Coordinates of N, CA and C in Angstrom, one line a residue:
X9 N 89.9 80.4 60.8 CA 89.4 81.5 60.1 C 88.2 82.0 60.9
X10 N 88.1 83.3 61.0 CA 86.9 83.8 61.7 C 85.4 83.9 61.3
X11 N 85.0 83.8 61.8 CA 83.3 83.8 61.5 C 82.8 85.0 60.9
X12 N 82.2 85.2 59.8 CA 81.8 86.6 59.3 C 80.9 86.1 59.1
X13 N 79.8 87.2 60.0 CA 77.8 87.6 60.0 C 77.6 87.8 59.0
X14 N 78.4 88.3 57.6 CA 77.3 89.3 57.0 C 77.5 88.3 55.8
X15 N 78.4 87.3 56.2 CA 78.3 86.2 54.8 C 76.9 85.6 54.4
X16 N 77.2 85.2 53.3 CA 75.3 84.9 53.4 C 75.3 83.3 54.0
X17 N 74.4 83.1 54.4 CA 74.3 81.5 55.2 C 74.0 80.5 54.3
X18 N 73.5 80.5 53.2 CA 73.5 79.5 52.2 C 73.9 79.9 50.9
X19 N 74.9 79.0 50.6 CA 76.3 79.3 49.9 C 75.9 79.2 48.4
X20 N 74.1 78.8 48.1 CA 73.2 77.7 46.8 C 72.5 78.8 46.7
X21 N 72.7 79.9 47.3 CA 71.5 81.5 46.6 C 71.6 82.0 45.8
X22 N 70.3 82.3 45.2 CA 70.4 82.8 43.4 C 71.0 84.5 43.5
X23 N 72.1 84.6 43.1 CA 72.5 86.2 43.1 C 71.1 87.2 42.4
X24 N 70.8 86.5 41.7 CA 69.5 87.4 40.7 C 68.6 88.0 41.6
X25 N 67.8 87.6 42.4 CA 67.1 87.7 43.4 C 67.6 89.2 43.9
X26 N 69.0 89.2 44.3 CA 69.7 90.7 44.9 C 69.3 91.8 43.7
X27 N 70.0 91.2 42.7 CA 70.3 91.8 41.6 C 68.5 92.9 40.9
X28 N 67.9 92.0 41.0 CA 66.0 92.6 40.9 C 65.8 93.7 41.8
X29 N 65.9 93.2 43.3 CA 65.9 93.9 44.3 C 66.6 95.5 44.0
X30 N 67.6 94.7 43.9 CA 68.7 96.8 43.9 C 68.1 97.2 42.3
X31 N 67.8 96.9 41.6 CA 67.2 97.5 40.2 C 66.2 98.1 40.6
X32 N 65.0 97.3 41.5 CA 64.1 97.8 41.6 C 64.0 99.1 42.7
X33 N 65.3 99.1 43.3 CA 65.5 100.4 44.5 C 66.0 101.5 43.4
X34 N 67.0 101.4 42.5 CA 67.3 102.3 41.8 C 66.6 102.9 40.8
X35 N 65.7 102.2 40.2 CA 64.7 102.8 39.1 C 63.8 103.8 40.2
X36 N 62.9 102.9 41.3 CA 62.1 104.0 42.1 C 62.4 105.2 42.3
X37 N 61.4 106.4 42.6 CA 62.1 107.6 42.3 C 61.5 108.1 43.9
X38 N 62.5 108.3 44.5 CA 62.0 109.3 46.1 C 61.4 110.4 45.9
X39 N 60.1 110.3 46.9 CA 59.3 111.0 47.2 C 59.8 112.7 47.1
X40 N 61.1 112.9 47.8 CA 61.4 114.2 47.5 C 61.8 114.8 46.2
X41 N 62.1 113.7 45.5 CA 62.5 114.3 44.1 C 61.6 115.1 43.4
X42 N 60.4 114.3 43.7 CA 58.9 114.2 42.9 C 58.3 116.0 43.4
X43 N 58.7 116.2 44.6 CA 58.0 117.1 45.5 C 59.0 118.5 45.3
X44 N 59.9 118.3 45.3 CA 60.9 119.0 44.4 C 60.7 119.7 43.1
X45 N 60.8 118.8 42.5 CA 60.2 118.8 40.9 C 58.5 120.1 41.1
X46 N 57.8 119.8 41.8 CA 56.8 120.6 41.4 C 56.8 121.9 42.2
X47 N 57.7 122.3 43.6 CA 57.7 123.2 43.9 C 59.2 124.0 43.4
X48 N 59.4 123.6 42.2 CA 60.6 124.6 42.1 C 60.2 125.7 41.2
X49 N 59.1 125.6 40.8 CA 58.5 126.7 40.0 C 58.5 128.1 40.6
X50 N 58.1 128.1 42.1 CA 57.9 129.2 43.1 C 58.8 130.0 43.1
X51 N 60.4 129.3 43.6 CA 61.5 129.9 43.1 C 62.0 130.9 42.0
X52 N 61.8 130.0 40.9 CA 61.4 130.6 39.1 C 60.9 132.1 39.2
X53 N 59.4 131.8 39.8 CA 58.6 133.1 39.2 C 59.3 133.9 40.4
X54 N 59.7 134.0 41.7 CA 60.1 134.8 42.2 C 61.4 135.6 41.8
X55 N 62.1 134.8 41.3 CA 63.2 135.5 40.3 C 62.9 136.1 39.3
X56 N 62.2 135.7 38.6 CA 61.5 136.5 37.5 C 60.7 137.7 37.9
X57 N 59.8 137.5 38.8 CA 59.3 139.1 39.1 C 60.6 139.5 40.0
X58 N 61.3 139.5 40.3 CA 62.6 140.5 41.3 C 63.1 140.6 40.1
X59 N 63.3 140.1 39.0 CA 64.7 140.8 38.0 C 63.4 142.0 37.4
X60 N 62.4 141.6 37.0 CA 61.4 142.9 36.2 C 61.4 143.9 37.2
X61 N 61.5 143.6 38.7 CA 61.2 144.9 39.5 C 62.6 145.4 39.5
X62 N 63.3 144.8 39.4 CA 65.1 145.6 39.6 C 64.4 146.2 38.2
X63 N 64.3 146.0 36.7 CA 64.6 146.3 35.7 C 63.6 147.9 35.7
X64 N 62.3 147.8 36.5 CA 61.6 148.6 36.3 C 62.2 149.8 36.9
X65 N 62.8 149.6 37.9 CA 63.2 150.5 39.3 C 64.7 151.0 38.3
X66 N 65.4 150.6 37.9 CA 66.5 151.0 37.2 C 66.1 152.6 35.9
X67 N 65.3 151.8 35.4 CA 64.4 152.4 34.6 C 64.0 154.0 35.0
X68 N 62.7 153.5 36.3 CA 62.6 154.7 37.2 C 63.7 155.9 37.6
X69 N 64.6 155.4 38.3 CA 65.7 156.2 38.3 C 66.7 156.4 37.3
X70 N 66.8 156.0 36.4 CA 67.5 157.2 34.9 C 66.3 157.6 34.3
X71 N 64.9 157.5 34.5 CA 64.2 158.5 33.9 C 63.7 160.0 34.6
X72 N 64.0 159.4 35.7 CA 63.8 160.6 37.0 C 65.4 161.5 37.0
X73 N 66.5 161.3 36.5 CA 68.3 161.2 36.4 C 67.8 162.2 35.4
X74 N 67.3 161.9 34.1 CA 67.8 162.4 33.2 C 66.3 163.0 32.8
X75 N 65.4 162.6 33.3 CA 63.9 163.9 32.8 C 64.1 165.5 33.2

């Protein structure tokens, strides 16, 4: 049988130990999420003033159309 590296070398290891580990990688939350989260606002209000300026500008021109 061949030799496999990635086996673990002592065959008496508490699986729990892994098990804590990867919990505690998956609960943590990456830095970019966090950084994400507070700059998506910028986006937001830029849409929001582009649709009032489309809405104003629409405005503008059927009141200039039809004055």
């Amino acid at each position: 049988m061949a030799h496999n590296p990635q086996a673990p070398q002592n065959p008496q290891q508490d699986p729990a130990g892994s098990t804590q580990m990867f919990r505690a990688f998956v609960d943590e939350e990456p830095p970019q999420r966090r950084a994400q989260q507070s700059a998506s606002a910028g986006p937001r209000i830029g849409l929001i003033l582009g649709v009032v300026v489309g809405v104003l500008a629409l405005a503008g021109a059927a009141w200039i159309a039809f004055g």
